[in-house]
XYZ file of C-alpha atoms in Angstrom:
389
model
C -60.147 12.422 78.119
C -60.802 9.360 76.002
C -63.191 6.521 77.093
C -64.086 3.411 75.110
C -66.428 0.648 75.356
C -64.305 -1.469 77.349
C -63.713 0.687 80.044
C -67.139 1.914 80.433
C -67.979 -1.530 81.167
C -65.747 -2.154 84.198
C -65.481 1.373 85.614
C -68.154 3.703 86.876
C -66.854 7.306 86.469
C -67.284 10.078 88.821
C -69.835 12.388 87.045
C -68.054 15.286 88.738
C -65.100 14.810 86.546
C -67.266 14.260 83.443
C -69.186 17.479 84.051
C -65.997 19.330 84.210
C -65.273 17.802 80.883
C -68.276 19.179 79.603
C -67.471 22.531 80.900
C -63.848 22.397 79.192
C -65.015 21.774 75.984
C -67.472 24.828 76.037
C -64.367 26.776 77.039
C -62.607 25.707 73.974
C -65.927 25.976 71.846
C -66.054 29.623 72.758
C -62.245 30.204 72.044
C -62.825 29.075 68.425
C -66.115 30.770 67.593
C -66.211 33.221 64.846
C -65.597 36.519 66.838
C -63.562 38.067 64.374
C -66.312 37.808 61.540
C -69.018 38.844 63.648
C -70.290 42.660 64.110
C -70.244 42.871 67.715
C -67.941 45.971 67.571
C -69.771 49.470 66.663
C -66.852 51.532 65.543
C -69.022 54.723 65.742
C -69.727 54.086 69.487
C -68.121 55.907 72.346
C -65.225 54.361 74.196
C -67.181 52.816 77.058
C -69.584 51.270 74.693
C -66.660 49.632 72.608
C -65.089 48.468 75.446
C -67.771 46.899 76.931
C -68.387 44.891 73.614
C -64.628 43.821 73.062
C -64.304 43.260 77.207
C -67.198 40.866 77.074
C -66.056 38.947 73.969
C -62.512 38.966 75.343
C -63.783 37.484 78.635
C -65.794 34.807 76.615
C -63.275 33.889 73.945
C -59.861 33.476 76.199
C -60.824 30.380 78.029
C -59.203 28.096 75.523
C -55.812 27.648 77.456
C -58.114 26.878 80.654
C -59.960 24.299 78.558
C -56.947 22.720 77.091
C -55.342 22.430 80.539
C -58.497 20.931 82.059
C -58.788 18.247 79.369
C -55.115 17.170 79.904
C -54.872 17.596 83.495
C -58.183 15.477 84.025
C -56.376 12.763 82.125
C -52.904 12.933 83.826
C -54.515 13.227 87.325
C -55.426 9.490 86.984
C -52.821 8.250 84.619
C -49.851 9.218 86.791
C -51.346 7.068 89.667
C -52.445 3.887 87.555
C -50.003 0.974 86.474
C -48.865 1.992 83.273
C -49.205 -0.400 80.444
C -48.280 -0.065 76.849
C -50.920 -2.331 75.698
C -53.843 -0.172 77.469
C -52.176 3.057 75.935
C -52.509 1.288 72.309
C -56.008 0.358 73.060
C -56.828 4.033 74.082
C -54.728 5.142 70.483
C -56.704 2.826 68.604
C -60.127 3.924 70.009
C -59.237 7.335 69.317
C -58.027 6.908 65.815
C -61.139 5.234 64.787
C -63.230 8.362 66.097
C -60.947 10.681 64.129
C -61.127 8.690 60.954
C -65.221 8.873 61.441
C -65.007 12.612 61.820
C -62.421 13.448 59.417
C -64.422 11.935 56.808
C -67.762 13.204 57.795
C -66.234 16.851 57.991
C -64.393 16.310 54.560
C -67.766 15.569 52.834
C -68.962 18.589 54.373
C -66.441 20.523 53.107
C -66.953 19.240 49.793
C -70.858 19.977 49.841
C -70.213 23.347 51.049
C -67.536 24.254 48.175
C -70.151 22.733 45.639
C -72.973 24.894 46.885
C -70.765 27.921 47.070
C -69.077 27.421 43.793
C -65.926 28.039 45.236
C -63.863 24.738 45.012
C -60.291 25.014 46.328
C -57.051 24.535 44.105
C -55.723 21.198 43.496
C -53.007 21.573 46.141
C -55.236 22.516 49.047
C -57.855 20.000 48.125
C -55.366 17.376 48.222
C -53.774 18.441 51.223
C -56.919 18.104 53.012
C -57.525 14.954 51.625
C -54.309 13.332 52.735
C -55.057 14.909 56.239
C -58.536 13.013 56.330
C -57.036 9.791 55.277
C -54.169 10.018 58.008
C -55.582 12.175 60.542
C -53.057 11.333 63.330
C -49.916 10.974 61.107
C -50.866 14.460 59.237
C -51.704 16.349 62.602
C -55.119 17.179 61.412
C -55.807 18.029 64.986
C -52.836 18.896 67.381
C -54.730 17.528 70.521
C -55.312 14.000 69.878
C -52.014 13.493 67.693
C -49.998 15.168 70.788
C -52.127 13.069 73.203
C -51.315 9.565 71.417
C -47.883 10.622 71.118
C -47.910 11.364 74.885
C -49.467 7.919 75.361
C -46.549 6.179 73.793
C -44.032 7.821 75.754
C -46.089 8.137 79.001
C -44.806 4.821 80.605
C -41.271 5.424 80.104
C -41.767 9.146 81.477
C -43.473 7.921 84.357
C -40.937 5.875 85.189
C -38.178 8.428 84.901
C -40.248 10.612 87.130
C -40.363 8.029 89.831
C -36.440 7.943 89.892
C -36.240 11.634 90.771
C -36.048 12.581 94.472
C -38.734 15.109 95.721
C -36.143 18.070 95.593
C -35.129 16.866 91.986
C -38.590 16.940 90.797
C -39.397 20.145 92.497
C -36.297 21.828 90.900
C -37.652 20.353 87.402
C -41.131 22.031 88.222
C -39.553 25.099 89.197
C -37.249 25.356 86.291
C -40.086 24.807 83.669
C -42.083 27.351 85.409
C -39.536 29.937 85.114
C -39.172 29.213 81.289
C -42.714 28.742 80.182
C -45.155 29.390 83.019
C -45.366 33.497 83.293
C -44.392 34.584 79.775
C -47.712 35.302 77.607
C -46.847 34.454 74.240
C -47.839 37.829 72.693
C -44.923 39.368 74.444
C -42.547 36.514 75.179
C -42.708 34.105 72.106
C -40.757 31.592 74.070
C -43.262 28.795 73.704
C -43.245 25.020 73.310
C -46.602 25.475 71.009
C -49.350 23.237 70.823
C -47.526 19.902 70.886
C -46.832 16.973 72.684
C -44.048 19.091 74.627
C -46.967 20.832 76.264
C -48.421 17.640 77.661
C -44.887 16.457 78.928
C -44.719 19.606 80.794
C -48.381 19.689 82.466
C -47.636 15.949 83.392
C -44.525 16.498 85.083
C -46.225 19.276 87.083
C -49.338 17.313 87.703
C -47.257 14.264 88.976
C -45.578 16.613 91.708
C -48.668 17.713 92.912
C -50.044 14.142 93.151
C -46.969 12.210 94.232
C -45.512 15.109 96.660
C -48.155 17.402 97.698
C -50.909 15.067 98.894
C -52.435 17.811 101.151
C -52.703 20.107 98.128
C -54.363 17.470 95.857
C -57.131 17.197 98.619
C -57.488 20.630 100.113
C -60.344 22.349 98.806
C -59.286 25.502 100.415
C -56.164 25.563 98.693
C -58.157 24.794 95.467
C -60.197 27.953 95.862
C -56.820 29.994 96.497
C -55.349 28.620 93.552
C -58.957 29.577 91.445
C -58.672 33.146 93.034
C -54.973 33.537 92.051
C -55.439 32.367 88.389
C -58.698 34.463 87.867
C -57.254 37.710 89.335
C -53.998 37.145 87.108
C -55.712 35.872 83.939
C -58.974 38.212 84.044
C -57.159 40.995 85.724
C -54.420 41.288 83.048
C -57.087 40.750 80.309
C -59.251 43.803 81.750
C -56.201 46.240 81.971
C -54.741 45.430 78.522
C -57.916 45.425 76.800
C -59.055 48.754 78.342
C -55.864 50.178 76.421
C -57.109 48.402 73.160
C -60.875 48.959 73.094
C -61.254 48.615 69.536
C -60.011 44.721 68.776
C -59.784 41.671 71.005
C -56.398 40.797 72.795
C -55.851 37.079 72.307
C -53.256 34.844 73.633
C -52.164 36.483 77.126
C -52.295 34.549 80.429
C -55.845 33.290 80.431
C -55.606 31.715 76.793
C -52.239 30.065 77.282
C -52.257 26.519 78.435
C -48.679 26.692 79.671
C -49.122 29.881 81.746
C -49.720 29.916 85.325
C -53.115 31.500 85.360
C -54.534 28.854 83.272
C -52.750 25.985 85.165
C -53.865 27.128 88.511
C -57.507 27.603 87.275
C -57.625 24.239 85.810
C -55.889 22.616 88.699
C -58.335 23.935 91.239
C -61.373 23.069 89.024
C -59.914 19.551 89.129
C -59.324 19.193 92.816
C -62.505 20.816 93.624
C -64.399 18.009 91.456
C -62.434 15.165 92.690
C -62.913 16.115 96.701
C -66.598 16.729 95.964
C -68.957 13.987 96.895
C -68.991 11.629 94.088
C -71.977 11.757 91.951
C -72.810 8.878 89.024
C -74.936 10.067 86.233
C -75.285 7.589 83.135
C -76.619 10.333 81.317
C -73.687 12.768 82.113
C -71.043 10.075 81.539
C -72.444 9.116 77.935
C -72.493 12.614 77.045
C -69.297 13.574 78.242
C -67.637 10.401 76.198
C -68.546 12.517 73.072
C -66.864 15.848 74.224
C -64.085 15.475 71.799
C -66.318 15.571 68.793
C -66.926 19.302 69.579
C -63.466 20.098 69.370
C -62.718 18.244 66.141
C -65.905 19.991 64.703
C -65.066 23.547 65.800
C -61.512 23.356 64.767
C -62.041 21.781 61.489
C -62.059 23.897 58.140
C -65.508 23.113 57.590
C -66.480 25.515 60.693
C -64.979 28.382 59.112
C -66.705 27.626 55.872
C -70.091 27.538 57.477
C -69.695 29.596 60.614
C -67.833 32.603 59.196
C -70.314 33.753 56.686
C -73.000 33.295 59.245
C -71.337 35.457 61.674
C -70.585 37.998 59.016
C -74.524 38.277 58.728
C -75.061 39.086 62.573
C -76.243 42.521 63.780
C -74.147 45.042 65.308
C -73.467 45.390 68.841
C -74.516 43.234 71.866
C -77.082 41.313 69.498
C -74.164 39.855 67.620
C -72.520 38.556 70.778
C -75.701 36.567 71.629
C -76.081 35.583 67.988
C -72.494 34.086 67.943
C -73.228 32.364 71.328
C -76.453 30.868 70.005
C -74.302 29.554 66.997
C -71.644 27.847 69.417
C -74.144 26.261 71.520
C -76.031 25.017 68.320
C -72.521 23.674 67.231
C -71.793 21.914 70.585
C -75.121 20.328 70.980
C -75.068 18.973 67.380
C -71.545 17.624 67.472
C -72.522 15.952 70.961
C -75.680 14.311 69.424
C -74.044 13.139 66.169
C -70.943 11.408 68.141
C -73.566 9.962 70.681
C -74.944 8.374 67.624
C -71.693 7.240 66.382
C -70.952 5.713 69.482
C -73.956 3.604 69.454
C -73.478 2.341 65.892
C -69.900 1.635 66.673
C -70.720 -0.527 69.561
C -72.461 -2.734 67.294
C -69.928 -2.488 64.383
C -66.250 -1.780 64.470
C -66.175 -1.706 68.323
C -67.988 -5.041 68.550
C -64.294 -6.791 68.696
C -62.596 -3.877 70.256
C -60.321 -6.132 72.816
C -59.350 -8.658 70.199
C -58.340 -5.484 67.704
C -56.039 -4.002 70.463
C -54.641 -7.513 71.207
C -53.949 -7.924 67.312
C -52.381 -4.297 67.138
C -50.002 -4.858 70.111
C -48.924 -8.006 68.755
C -48.069 -6.470 65.648
C -46.503 -3.435 67.293
C -44.294 -5.813 69.140
C -43.254 -7.615 65.989
C -42.202 -4.198 64.611
C -40.197 -3.337 67.920
C -38.152 -6.512 67.673
C -37.693 -6.113 63.962
C -36.157 -2.740 65.048
C -34.104 -4.072 67.847
C -32.435 -6.542 65.633
C -31.514 -4.141 63.062
C -29.958 -1.853 65.575
C -28.264 -4.543 67.036
C -26.613 -5.766 63.547
C -25.510 -2.079 63.084
C -23.860 -1.946 66.498
C -22.213 -5.319 65.539
C -21.041 -4.097 62.344
C -19.837 -0.863 63.379
C -17.593 -2.319 66.251
C -15.936 -4.907 63.747
C -14.997 -2.006 61.608
């Protein structure tokens, strides 16, 4: 998911994979669009007309789980086979943190501007809370995905080493157990859930590692990928169609399609990744450069500024199918604008804060090693003192 300048210099990325990132972000963008504030539903219309509107919005808006799976599985697909390095992961985290700072500050300024125009400044507590998250976007969990991803990178080398020590049967048993607990229970019916946290990434990584290491035929089989895709779509869209038919007056969220831990989302995402990696490689500098900014769309669409701006606009939409097209146009505008702004950020950063990126990473790794060594010495002293007592 994360690319930085040093990586782009040494690696030519398969544009098939980068295109999948763009598609995955479109899914996430649609999921976070302000459907609830628009007037797509005409309450006075008949059952079929109401069902048609809610069903269409349901199908458009419930791809967030698949998008989340796609983003992480793409990263895990390559991480599990590379030589794990804490130094490399620290570099990735530092590059991501700089991007988070840029967007948190820009979007916070946007919030202040909108509040000023609306004449509706929030209370001191709410303002201070958002300001704290702006200054510390990682530590304050401003956005769950990048925070969880950085925490995952910190543990990934050790997790990979531990999984390598398992036999195939032990790893298979672990995957089966996890899927039985988390893979089939939609959140609305069974709230047993690891939530949107680093635990979700551990869970998905364990599954991806098993596929890559112990199911090599599946990881290169397009026919099996298409079967996984069909199964995921039938379960995900089929269940959505059935349940939405029973509730034509409101959108049904968070069923199998919109839960990244559920089998339908995993099957669809895994199938798309297999199809993309087994297709004839294509290399496009344009697609690769644009795809490097996909995270920005997520950061913008899930920030409080999005609600401040988009919900009032959605509330002014017309009634019925026209409102759906208007929300789609809003989503497309946010998607394109975020990409353009972040591509400009990439260019500016390449001449400024990323100019000495390798040196910055080396400095950070050395400081973290010093902190680690101090911690080890303190633990050794505690252990010695406890034995002496």
